[in-house]
Coordinates of C-alpha atoms in Angstrom, one line a residue:
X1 CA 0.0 0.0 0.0
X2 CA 1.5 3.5 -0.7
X3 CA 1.9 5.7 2.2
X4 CA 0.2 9.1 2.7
X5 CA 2.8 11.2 0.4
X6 CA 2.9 9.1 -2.7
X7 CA 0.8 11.6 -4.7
X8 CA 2.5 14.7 -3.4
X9 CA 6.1 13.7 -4.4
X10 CA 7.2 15.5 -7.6
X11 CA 7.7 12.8 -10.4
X12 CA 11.6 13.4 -12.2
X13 CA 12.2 15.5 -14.8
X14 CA 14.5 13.4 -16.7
X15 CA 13.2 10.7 -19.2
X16 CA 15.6 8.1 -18.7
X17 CA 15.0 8.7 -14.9
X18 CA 11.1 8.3 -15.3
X19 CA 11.9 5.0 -17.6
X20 CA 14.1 3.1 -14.7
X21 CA 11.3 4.6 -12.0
X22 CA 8.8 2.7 -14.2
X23 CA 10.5 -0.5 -14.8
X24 CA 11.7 -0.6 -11.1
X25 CA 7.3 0.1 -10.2
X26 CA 6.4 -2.9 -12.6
X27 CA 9.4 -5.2 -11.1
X28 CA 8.0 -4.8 -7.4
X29 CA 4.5 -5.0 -8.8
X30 CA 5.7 -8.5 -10.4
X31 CA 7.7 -9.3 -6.9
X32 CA 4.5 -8.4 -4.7
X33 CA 2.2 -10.8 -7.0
X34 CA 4.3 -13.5 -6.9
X35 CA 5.0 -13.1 -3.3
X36 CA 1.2 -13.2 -2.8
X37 CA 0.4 -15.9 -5.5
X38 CA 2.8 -18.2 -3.1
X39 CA 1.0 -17.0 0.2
X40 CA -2.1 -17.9 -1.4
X41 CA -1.4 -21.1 -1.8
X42 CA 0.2 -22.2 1.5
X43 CA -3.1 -20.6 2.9
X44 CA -4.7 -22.8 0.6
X45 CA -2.1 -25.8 1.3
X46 CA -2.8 -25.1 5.3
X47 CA -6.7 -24.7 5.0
X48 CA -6.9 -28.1 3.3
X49 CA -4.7 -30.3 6.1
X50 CA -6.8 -28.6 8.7
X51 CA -10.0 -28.5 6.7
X52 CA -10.2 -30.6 4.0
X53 CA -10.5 -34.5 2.9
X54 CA -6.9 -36.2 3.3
X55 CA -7.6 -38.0 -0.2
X56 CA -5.6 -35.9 -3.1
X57 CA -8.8 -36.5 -6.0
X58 CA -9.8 -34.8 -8.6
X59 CA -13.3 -34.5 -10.2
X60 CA -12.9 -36.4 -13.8
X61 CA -14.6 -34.2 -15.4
X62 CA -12.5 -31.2 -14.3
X63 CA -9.7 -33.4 -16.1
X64 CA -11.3 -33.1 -19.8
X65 CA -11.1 -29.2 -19.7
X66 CA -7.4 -30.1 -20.0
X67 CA -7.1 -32.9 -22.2
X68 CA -6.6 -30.8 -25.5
X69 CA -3.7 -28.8 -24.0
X70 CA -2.5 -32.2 -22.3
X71 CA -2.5 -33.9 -26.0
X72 CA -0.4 -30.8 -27.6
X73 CA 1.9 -31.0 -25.1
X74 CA 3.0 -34.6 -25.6
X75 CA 2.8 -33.9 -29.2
X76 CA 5.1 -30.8 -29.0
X77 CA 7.5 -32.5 -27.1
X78 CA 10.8 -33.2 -29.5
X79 CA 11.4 -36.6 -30.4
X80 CA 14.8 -38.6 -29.2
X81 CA 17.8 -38.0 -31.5
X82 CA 17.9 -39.1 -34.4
X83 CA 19.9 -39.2 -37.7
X84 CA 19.7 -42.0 -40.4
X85 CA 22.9 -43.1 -42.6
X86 CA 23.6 -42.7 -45.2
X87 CA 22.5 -39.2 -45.5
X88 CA 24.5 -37.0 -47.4
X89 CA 21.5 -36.3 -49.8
X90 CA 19.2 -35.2 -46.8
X91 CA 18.9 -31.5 -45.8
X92 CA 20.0 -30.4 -42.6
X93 CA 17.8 -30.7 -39.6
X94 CA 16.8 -27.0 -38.3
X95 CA 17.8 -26.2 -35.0
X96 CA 14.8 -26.5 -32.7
X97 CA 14.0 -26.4 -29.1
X98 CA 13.8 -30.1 -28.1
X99 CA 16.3 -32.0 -25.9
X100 CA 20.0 -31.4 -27.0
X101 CA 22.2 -34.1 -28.0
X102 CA 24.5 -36.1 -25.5
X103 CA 28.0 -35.0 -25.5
X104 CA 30.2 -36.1 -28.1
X105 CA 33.2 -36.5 -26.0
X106 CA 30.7 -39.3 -24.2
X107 CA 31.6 -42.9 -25.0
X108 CA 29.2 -45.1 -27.1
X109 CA 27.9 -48.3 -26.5
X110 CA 26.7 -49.7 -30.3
X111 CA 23.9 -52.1 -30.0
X112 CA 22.1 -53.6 -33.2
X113 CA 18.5 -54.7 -33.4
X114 CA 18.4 -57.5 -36.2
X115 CA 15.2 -57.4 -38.3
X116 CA 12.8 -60.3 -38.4
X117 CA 13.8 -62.7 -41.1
X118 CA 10.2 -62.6 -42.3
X119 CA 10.4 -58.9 -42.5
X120 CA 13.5 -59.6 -44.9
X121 CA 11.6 -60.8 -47.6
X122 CA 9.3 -58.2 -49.8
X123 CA 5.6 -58.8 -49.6
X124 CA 5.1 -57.9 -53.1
X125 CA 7.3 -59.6 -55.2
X126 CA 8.9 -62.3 -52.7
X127 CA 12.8 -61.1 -53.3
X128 CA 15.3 -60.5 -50.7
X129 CA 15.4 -57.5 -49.3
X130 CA 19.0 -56.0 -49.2
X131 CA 20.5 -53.4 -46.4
X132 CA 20.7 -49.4 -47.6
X133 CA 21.4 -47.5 -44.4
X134 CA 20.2 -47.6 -41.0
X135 CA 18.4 -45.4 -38.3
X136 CA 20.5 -44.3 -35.3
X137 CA 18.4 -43.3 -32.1
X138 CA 20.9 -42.0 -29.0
X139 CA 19.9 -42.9 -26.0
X140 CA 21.6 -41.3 -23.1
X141 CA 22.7 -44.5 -19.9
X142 CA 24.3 -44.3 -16.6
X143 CA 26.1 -47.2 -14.8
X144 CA 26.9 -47.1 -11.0
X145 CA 30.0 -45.8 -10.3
X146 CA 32.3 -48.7 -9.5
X147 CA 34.7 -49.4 -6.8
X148 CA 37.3 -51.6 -6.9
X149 CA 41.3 -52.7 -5.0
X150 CA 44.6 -52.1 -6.4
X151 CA 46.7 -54.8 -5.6
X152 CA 49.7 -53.4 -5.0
X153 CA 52.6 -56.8 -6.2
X154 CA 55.7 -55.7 -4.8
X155 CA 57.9 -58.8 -6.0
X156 CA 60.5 -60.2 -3.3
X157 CA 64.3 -61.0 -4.4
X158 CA 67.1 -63.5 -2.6
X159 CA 69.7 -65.1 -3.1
X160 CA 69.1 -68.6 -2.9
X161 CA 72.4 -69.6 -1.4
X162 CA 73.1 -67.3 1.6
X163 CA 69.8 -66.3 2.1
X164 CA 71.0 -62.8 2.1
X165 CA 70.6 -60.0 0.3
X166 CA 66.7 -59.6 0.5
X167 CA 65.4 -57.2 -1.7
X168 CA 61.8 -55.9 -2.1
X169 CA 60.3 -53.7 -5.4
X170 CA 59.5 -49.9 -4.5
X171 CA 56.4 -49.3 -3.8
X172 CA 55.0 -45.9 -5.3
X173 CA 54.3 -43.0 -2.8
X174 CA 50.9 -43.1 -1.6
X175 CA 48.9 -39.9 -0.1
X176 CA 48.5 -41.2 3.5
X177 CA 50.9 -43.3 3.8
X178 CA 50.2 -47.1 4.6
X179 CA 46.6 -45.5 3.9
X180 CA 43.8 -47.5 2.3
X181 CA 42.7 -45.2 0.4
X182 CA 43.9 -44.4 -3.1
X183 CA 43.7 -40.9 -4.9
X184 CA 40.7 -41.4 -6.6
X185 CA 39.1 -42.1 -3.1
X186 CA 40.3 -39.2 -1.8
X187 CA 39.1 -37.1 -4.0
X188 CA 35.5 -38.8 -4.3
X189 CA 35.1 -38.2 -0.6
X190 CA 36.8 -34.8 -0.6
X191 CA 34.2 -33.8 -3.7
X192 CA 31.1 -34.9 -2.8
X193 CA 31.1 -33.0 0.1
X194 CA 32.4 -29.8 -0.4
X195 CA 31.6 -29.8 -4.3
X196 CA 28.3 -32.0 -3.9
X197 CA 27.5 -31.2 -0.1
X198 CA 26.8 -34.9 0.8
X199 CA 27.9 -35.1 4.8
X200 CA 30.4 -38.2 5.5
X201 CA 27.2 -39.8 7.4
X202 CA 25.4 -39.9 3.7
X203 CA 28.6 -40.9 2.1
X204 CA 28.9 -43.6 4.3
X205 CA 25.4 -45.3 3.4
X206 CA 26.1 -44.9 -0.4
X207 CA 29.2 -46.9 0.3
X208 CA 27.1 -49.4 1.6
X209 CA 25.5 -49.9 -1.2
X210 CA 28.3 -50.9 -2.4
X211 CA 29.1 -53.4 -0.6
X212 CA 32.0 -51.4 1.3
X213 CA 32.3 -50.2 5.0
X214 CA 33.4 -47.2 5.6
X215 CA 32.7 -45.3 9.0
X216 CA 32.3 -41.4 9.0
X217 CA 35.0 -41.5 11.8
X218 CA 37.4 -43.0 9.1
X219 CA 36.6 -40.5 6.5
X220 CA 36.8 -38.1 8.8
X221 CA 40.3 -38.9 9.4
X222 CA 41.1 -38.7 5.4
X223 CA 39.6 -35.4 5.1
X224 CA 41.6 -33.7 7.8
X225 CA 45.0 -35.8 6.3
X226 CA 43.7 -34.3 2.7
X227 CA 43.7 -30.8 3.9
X228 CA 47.4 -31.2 5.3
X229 CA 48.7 -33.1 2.1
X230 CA 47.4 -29.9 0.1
X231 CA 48.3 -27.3 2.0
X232 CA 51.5 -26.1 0.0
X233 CA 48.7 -25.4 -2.7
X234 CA 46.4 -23.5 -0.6
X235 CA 48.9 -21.2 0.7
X236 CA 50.3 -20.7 -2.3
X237 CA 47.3 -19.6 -3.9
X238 CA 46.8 -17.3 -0.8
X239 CA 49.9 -15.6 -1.5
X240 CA 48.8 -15.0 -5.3
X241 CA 45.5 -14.0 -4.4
X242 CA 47.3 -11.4 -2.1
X243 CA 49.2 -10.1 -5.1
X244 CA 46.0 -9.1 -6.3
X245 CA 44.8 -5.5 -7.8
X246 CA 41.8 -6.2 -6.2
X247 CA 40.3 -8.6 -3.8
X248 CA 36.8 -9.5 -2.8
X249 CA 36.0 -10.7 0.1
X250 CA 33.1 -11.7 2.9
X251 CA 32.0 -14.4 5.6
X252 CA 28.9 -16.4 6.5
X253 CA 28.5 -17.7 10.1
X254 CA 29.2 -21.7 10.9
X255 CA 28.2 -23.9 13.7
X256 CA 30.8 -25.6 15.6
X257 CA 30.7 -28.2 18.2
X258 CA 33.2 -27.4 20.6
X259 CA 34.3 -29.1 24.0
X260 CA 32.2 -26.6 25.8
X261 CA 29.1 -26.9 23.4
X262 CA 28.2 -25.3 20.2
X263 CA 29.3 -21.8 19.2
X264 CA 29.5 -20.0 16.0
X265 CA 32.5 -19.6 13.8
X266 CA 33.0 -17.8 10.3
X267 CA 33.7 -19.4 7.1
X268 CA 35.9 -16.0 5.5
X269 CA 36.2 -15.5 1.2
X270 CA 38.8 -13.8 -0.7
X271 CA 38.8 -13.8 -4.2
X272 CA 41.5 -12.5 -6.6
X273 CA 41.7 -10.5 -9.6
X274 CA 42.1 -11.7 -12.9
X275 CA 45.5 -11.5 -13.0
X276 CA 45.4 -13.9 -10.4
X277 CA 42.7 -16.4 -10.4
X278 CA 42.4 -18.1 -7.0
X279 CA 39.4 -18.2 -4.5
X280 CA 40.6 -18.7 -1.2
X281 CA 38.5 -19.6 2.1
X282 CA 39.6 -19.1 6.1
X283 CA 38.1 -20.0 9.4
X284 CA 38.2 -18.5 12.1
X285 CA 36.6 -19.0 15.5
X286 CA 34.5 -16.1 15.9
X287 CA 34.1 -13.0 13.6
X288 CA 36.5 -10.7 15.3
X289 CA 38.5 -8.1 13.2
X290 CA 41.9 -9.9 13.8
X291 CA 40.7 -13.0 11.3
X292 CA 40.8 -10.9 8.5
X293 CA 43.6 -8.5 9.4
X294 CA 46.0 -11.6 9.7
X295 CA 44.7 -12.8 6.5
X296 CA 45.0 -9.7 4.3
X297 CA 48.7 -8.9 5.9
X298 CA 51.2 -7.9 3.2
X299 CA 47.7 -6.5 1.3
X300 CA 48.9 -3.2 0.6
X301 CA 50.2 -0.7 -2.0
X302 CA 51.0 2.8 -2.6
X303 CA 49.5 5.9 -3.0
X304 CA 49.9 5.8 -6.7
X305 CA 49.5 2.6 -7.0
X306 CA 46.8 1.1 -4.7
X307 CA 45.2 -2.0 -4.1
X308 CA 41.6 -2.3 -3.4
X309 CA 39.5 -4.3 -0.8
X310 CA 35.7 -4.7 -1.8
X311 CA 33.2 -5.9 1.3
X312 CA 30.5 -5.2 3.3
X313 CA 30.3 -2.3 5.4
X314 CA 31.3 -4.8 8.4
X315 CA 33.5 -2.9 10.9
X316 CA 36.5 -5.5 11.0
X317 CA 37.5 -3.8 7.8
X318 CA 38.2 -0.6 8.9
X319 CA 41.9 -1.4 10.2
X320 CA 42.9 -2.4 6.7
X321 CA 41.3 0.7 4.7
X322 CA 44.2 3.1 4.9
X323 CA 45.1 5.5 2.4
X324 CA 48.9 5.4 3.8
X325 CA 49.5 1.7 3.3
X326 CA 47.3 1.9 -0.4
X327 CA 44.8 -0.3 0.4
X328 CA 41.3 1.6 -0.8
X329 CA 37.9 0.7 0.2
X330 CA 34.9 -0.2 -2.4
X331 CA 31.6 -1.1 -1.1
X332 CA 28.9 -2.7 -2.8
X333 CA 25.8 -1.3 -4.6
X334 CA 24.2 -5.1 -4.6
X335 CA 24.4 -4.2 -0.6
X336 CA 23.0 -1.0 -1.2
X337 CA 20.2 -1.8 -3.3
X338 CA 19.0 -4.3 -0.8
X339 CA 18.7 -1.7 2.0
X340 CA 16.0 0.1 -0.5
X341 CA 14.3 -3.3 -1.9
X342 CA 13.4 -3.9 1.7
X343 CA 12.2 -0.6 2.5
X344 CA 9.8 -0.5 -1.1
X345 CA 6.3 -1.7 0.6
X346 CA 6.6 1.3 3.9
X347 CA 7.9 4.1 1.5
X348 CA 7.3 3.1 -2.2
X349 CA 8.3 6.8 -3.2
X350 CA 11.9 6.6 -1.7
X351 CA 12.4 3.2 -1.8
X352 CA 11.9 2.7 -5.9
X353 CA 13.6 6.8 -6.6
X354 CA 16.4 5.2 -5.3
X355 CA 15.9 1.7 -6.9
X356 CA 15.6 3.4 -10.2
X357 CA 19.1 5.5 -9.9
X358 CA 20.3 1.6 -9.1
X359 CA 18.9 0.7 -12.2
X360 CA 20.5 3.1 -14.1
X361 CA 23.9 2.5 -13.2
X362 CA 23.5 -1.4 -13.6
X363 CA 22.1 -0.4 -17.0
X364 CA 25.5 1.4 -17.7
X365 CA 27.5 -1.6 -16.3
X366 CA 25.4 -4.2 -18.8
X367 CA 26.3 -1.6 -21.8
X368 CA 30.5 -1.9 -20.2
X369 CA 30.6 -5.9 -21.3
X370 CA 33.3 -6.6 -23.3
X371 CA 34.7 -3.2 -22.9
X372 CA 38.8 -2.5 -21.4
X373 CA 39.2 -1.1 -17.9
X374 CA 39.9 2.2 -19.8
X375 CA 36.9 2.3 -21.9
X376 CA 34.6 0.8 -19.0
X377 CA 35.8 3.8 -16.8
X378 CA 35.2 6.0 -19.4
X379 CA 31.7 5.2 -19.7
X380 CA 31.1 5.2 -16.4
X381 CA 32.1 8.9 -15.7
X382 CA 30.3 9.9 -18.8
X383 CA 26.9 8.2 -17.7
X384 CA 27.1 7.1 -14.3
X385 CA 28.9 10.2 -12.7
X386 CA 25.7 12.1 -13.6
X387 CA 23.0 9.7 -11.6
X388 CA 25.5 10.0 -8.9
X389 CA 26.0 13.2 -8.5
X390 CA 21.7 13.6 -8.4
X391 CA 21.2 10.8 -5.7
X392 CA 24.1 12.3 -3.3
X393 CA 21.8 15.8 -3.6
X394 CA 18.7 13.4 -2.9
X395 CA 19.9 11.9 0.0
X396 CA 21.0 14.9 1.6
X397 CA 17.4 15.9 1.4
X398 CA 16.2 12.8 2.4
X399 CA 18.7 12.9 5.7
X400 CA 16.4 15.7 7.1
X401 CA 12.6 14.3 6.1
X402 CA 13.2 10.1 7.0
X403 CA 12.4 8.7 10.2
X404 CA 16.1 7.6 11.0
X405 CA 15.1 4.1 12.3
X406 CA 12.3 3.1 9.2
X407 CA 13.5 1.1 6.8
X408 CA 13.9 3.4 4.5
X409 CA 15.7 5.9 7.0
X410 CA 18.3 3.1 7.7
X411 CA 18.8 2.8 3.7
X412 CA 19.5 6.2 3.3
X413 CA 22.0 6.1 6.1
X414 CA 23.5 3.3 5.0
X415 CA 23.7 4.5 1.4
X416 CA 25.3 8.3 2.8
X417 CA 27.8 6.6 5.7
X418 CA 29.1 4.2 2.5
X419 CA 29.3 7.1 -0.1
X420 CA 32.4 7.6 -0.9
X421 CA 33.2 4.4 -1.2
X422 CA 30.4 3.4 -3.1
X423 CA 31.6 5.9 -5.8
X424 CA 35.1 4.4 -5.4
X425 CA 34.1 2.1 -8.3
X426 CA 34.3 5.0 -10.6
X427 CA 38.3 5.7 -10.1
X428 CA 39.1 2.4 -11.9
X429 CA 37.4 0.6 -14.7
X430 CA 39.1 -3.2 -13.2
X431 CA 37.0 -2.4 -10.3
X432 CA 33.2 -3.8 -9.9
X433 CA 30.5 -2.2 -8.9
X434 CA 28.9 -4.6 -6.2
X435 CA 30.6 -7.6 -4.2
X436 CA 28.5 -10.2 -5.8
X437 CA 31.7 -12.1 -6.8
X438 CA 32.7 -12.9 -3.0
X439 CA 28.4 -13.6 -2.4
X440 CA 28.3 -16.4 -4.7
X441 CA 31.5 -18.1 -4.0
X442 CA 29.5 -18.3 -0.4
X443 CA 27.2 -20.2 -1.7
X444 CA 28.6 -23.5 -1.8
X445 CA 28.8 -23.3 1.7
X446 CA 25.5 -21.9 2.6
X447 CA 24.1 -24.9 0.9
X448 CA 26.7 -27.5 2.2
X449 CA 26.0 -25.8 5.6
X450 CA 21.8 -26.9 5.5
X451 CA 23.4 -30.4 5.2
X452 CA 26.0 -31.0 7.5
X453 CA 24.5 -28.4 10.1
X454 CA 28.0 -27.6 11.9
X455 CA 31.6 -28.3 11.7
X456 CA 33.4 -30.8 14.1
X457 CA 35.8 -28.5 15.3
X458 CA 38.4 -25.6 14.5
X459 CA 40.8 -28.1 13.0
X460 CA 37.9 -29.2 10.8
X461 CA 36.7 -25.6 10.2
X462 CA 40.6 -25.1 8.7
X463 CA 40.8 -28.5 7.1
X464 CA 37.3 -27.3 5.5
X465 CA 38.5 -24.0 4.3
X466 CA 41.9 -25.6 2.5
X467 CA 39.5 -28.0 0.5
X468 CA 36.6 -25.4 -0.2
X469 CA 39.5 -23.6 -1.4
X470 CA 40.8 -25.8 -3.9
X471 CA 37.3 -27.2 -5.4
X472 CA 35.8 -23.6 -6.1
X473 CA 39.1 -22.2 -8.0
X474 CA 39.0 -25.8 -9.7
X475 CA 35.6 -24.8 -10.8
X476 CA 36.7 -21.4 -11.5
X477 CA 38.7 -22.7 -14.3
X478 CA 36.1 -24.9 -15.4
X479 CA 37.8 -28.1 -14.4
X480 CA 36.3 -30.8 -13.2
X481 CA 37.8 -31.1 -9.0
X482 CA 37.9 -34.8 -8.8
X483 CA 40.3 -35.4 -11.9
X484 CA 42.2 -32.4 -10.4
X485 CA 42.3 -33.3 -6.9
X486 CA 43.0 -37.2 -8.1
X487 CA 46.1 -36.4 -10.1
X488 CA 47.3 -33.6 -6.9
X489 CA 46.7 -36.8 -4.6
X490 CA 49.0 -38.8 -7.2
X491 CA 51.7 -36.6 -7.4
X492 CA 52.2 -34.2 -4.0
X493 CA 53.8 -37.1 -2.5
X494 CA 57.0 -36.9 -5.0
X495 CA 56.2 -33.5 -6.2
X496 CA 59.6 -31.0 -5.7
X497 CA 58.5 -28.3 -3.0
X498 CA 60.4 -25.8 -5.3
X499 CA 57.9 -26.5 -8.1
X500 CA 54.3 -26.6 -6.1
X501 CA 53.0 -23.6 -8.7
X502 CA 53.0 -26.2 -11.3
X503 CA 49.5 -27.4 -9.6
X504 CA 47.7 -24.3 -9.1
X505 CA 45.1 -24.9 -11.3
X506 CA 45.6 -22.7 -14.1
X507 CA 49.2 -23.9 -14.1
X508 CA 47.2 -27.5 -13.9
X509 CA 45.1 -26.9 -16.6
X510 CA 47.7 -25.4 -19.1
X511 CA 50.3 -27.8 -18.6
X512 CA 49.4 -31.4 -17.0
X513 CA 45.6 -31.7 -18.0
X514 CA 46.1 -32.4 -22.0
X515 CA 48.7 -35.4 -20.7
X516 CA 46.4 -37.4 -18.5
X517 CA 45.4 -40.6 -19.3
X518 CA 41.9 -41.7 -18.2
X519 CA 41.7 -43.0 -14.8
X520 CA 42.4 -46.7 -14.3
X521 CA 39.4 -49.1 -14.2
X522 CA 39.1 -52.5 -13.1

C-alpha cells in the first residue's frame, strides 16, 4: 500500500530517470504478485490439512477441460535424437527447441536390433530385401560408479644360497601413507562434500550400497589428512591471491561443536583478480576483526598505485582501509540496493527513486561488457557520474525528512555513511560495482552448511576451508575437481616443493591436464 505522500512527491524531470522509476514500479509489482500468488497457496495448502478430505482427488470431469492442452503438449515434445545413414543427400535438420544431444566426448555403446527374417523378404514380389542404411536413435545411460582394489605386487628377491641380500620392489608413494585409500578415493570423498554437499554420514550409506564399509570417523580422518597433504597449494594460492589489484571478500557464520558446546564460527572468502585467479577460504573462530587482518597482511600498495579491498560495510575492515598503506575501500551497490528493496512496501516513493538511480547504473555496467578497464571507466564517468551526482543531492534531502530508524531511514543512512566508497568504483574501470563475486563463491557453503549443520571442530573448520579452497578455484577454471584433486593426490607425495606452482590450477590446466590418461578401471 502506498503511504500518505505518494501523490505529493514531484515525479523526475528526466526521461531516462522516469523509464528506470517505471520499470523498477512494474518489477515490485511482479515481486509483490508473486509473493502473494505463493501465500495464497500455502493458505490454501494449510486450509486443506486442517479442513479438507486427506484424499488428493480430482473431479474427472474437471480433467477433460485439460485434455486438449495435455495432447499438444505430448505432441510438442521433440522426439529422441535421431539421424539416419547414409544421408548426405538429406537436408540439414533445423535447429529447434527439443532436448540437446549427448556430448560427443561421451563414450558409445553400439547395440544392433536385427530385423525379423520374415520382414526380410518383400511382400510384393517375394525377393530379398537388401540393407541401404540404418536409423540411429541415442539414448543417453548411466552405470553405478564402481569401486574396486589395487593390488599393489611388490615382487620379493634373494639369493638362494646365503639367504642374504633380501630385496623388495618400490612401492609408489601413496597420499597417506600405509593409507587404504587411493587418490581417486580421496578425492570422491573430498568432492562430494564440499563440491556436492553430501555429509560423510550420507557418504557412508552410499558406500554401503556398495558393498563397502566405511565409518564417518574413518573419513573423517582422510579429510583432515587431505587438507594437510594440500596445504603447499592452498597457501600458495593465498599468496597469489594477495598479489592481487583487487580482492573480494566476505563471511557467512558456521556452527561448531566445541568441547564446551556449540558456538558459531566464520567461514571467510577472498577472491582474486584476474591477474590472479584463485578463491581462497579461512576460518576463524569467531568473527573478530583480527581473522581478517592476519589474512590480508602484506595487502597493501602505494599511493599511486593502490590495491583495493571490496566488502560489506562490516567494521573488521576498517583497520585495513588506509590510504597510507594503499589499500582503498569499495563497497557494494548489490548491498546498497537491498537496503532500498526492503524498505519499497513502507515508502514506495523513496524506496523505488532510489531503486531506479540503481537501475541506471546497472544499465550502464550491462552496456561496459566486453569493454577494457579504460573504456569501461570512461563510460562510467560519462553516464554514471551524472546519476550519482543527483542521488548524493537526494539523500541529503532525504537525511532531514526520514524517520532515521524506518527502513527506508536506515537505507539512506547506510547509502550516505558508505558514499564515498560506493563511488570508489568510478576511479578504476578493473573495479566492480557490487561484491557479488565474494556472495556467490559463499554459496557452496551456505548450501553445504543446511546439510551438515556444523563443523566438528576448528581443526575441521581449517581443514574445510583448505578443500573449499581448492574445489571452487577448480571450478573457477572450469575443471572438473575430482580429476584435479586425483592427479594432486597422485603426485604431491614426490612433487619438488620448489615446483608446487605447477598445480595451481591454471598452471594445472595449461600444462598437466592435456597429458592425463583416463583413470584406471578394473
Amino acid at each position: 500500500m502506498m503511504n500518505h505522500n505518494a501523490a505529493s512527491t514531484k515525479l523526475p524531470d528526466d526521461l531516462a530517470q522516469c523509464h528506470a522509476l517505471i520499470d523498477e514500479l512494474l518489477s515490485s509489482l511482479r515481486q509483490q504478485d508473486l509473493e502473494k500468488a505463493r501465500l495464497l497457496a500455502r493458505v490454501e495448502h494449510l486450509l486443506r490439512q486442517l479442513y479438507g478430505r486427506s484424499a488428493e482427488k480430482v473431479d474427472p470431469a474437471q480433467l477433460l477441460l485439460f485434455a486438449a492442452e495435455a495432447t499438444a503438449a505430448v505432441g510438442a515434445e521433440a522426439p529422441q535424437t535421431e539421424t539416419v545413414e547414409p544421408g548426405p543427400e538429406a537436408a540439414p535438420k533445423k535447429k529447434g527447441h527439443g532436448r540437446k544431444k549427448p556430448p560427443v566426448e561421451l563414450p558409445h555403446l553400439p547395440i544392433e536390433h536385427p530385423v525379423p527374417e520374415s520382414e526380410k523378404v518383400c511382400a510384393q514380389c517375394g525377393a530379398q530385401k537388401k540393407r541401404i542404411g540404418q536409423k540411429v536413435t541415442e539414448q543417453l545411460e548411466y552405470a553405478p560408479a564402481s569401486m574396486f582394489v589395487i593390488d599393489h605386487i611388490q615382487p620379493v628377491f634373494a639369493c638362494p644360497c646365503c639367504q642374504e641380500g633380501v630385496t623388495v620392489a618400490p612401492k609408489p608413494a601413496q597420499p597417506i601413507a600405509k593409507g587404504l585409500p587411493g587418490p581417486g578415493m580421496l578425492a570422491q570423498v573430498v568432492v562430494s562434500k564440499y563440491a556436492d554437499h553430501l555429509p560423510l554420514h550420507r557418504q557412508e550409506d552410499i558406500f554401503a550400497r556398495h558393498g563397502v564399509e566405511l565409518s564417518r570417523k574413518t573419513m573423517c580422518g582422510w579429510v583432515l589428512a587431505s587438507a594437510k597433504i594440500l596445504e603447499p597449494v592452498v597457501e600458495l594460492m593465498k599468496d597469489q591471491t594477495l598479489a592481487s589489484k583487487v580482492i573480494h571478500t566476505d563471511d557467512t557464520p558456521v556452527n561448531v561443536r566445541g568441547p564446551g558446546g556449540n558456538y558459531q564460527g566464520r567461514f571467510w572468502v577472498y577472491v582474486g583478480d584476474g591477474q590472479h585467479p584463485y578463491t581462497v577460504y579461512d576460518f576463524t573462530p569467531s568473527r573478530r576483526r583480527d581473522g581478517p587482518a592476519a589474512f590480508l597482511d602484506g595487502f597493501a600498495g602505494t599511493k599511486e598505485d593502490p590495491r583495493y579491498l571490496q566488502a560489506d560495510a562490516f567494521g573488521g575492515y576498517d583497520g585495513i582501509y588506509a590510504a597510507e598503506a594503499g589499500v582503498l575501500e569499495v563497497a557494494c551497490w548489490a548491498h546498497t540496493r537491498r537496503k532500498f528493496y526492503d524498505a519499497r512496501n513502507s515508502d514506495v516513493n523513496r524506496a523505488h527513486q532510489a531503486l531506479a538511480w540503481v537501475r541506471m547504473l546497472y544499465d550502464v555496467e550491462r552496456d561496459a561488457k566486453g569493454f577494457d578497464a579504460q573504456q569501461r571507466r570512461a563510460l562510467r564517468l560519462e553516464r554514471s557520474k551524472p546519476v550519482l551526482d543527483k542521488m548524493e543531492q537526494w539523500l541529503d534531502t532525504q537525511l532531514g525528512q526520514v524517520l532515521p530508524k524506518s527502513p527506508a531511514g536506515e537505507a539512506v543512512t547506510y547509502a550516505r555513511n558508505q558514499w564515498q566508497a560506493l563511488l570508489r568504483y568510478l576511479d578504476d574501470g578493473d573495479l566492480a560495482i557490487d561484491n557479488n563475486a565474494a556472495e556467490n563463491a559463499l554459496r557452496g557453503i551456505a548450501i553445504g552448511r543446511k546439510n551438515f549443520l556444523f563443523v566438528g571442530s576448528d581443526r575441521g573448520g581449517r581443514a574445510a576451508a583448505t578443500l573449499y579452497s581448492l574445489v571452487r578455484s577448480a571450478k573457477r577454471h572450469a575443471l572438473d575437481p575430482f580429476i584435479y584433486l586425483r592427479d594432486l593426490f597422485l603426485r604431491i607425495p614426490t612433487h619438488p616443493g620448489t615446483d608446487i606452482h605447477l598445480l595451481l590450477p591454471d598452471h594445472w590446466k595449461r600444462d598437466i591436464l592435456p597429458t592425463l590418461d583416463s583413470p584406471p578401471r578394473p
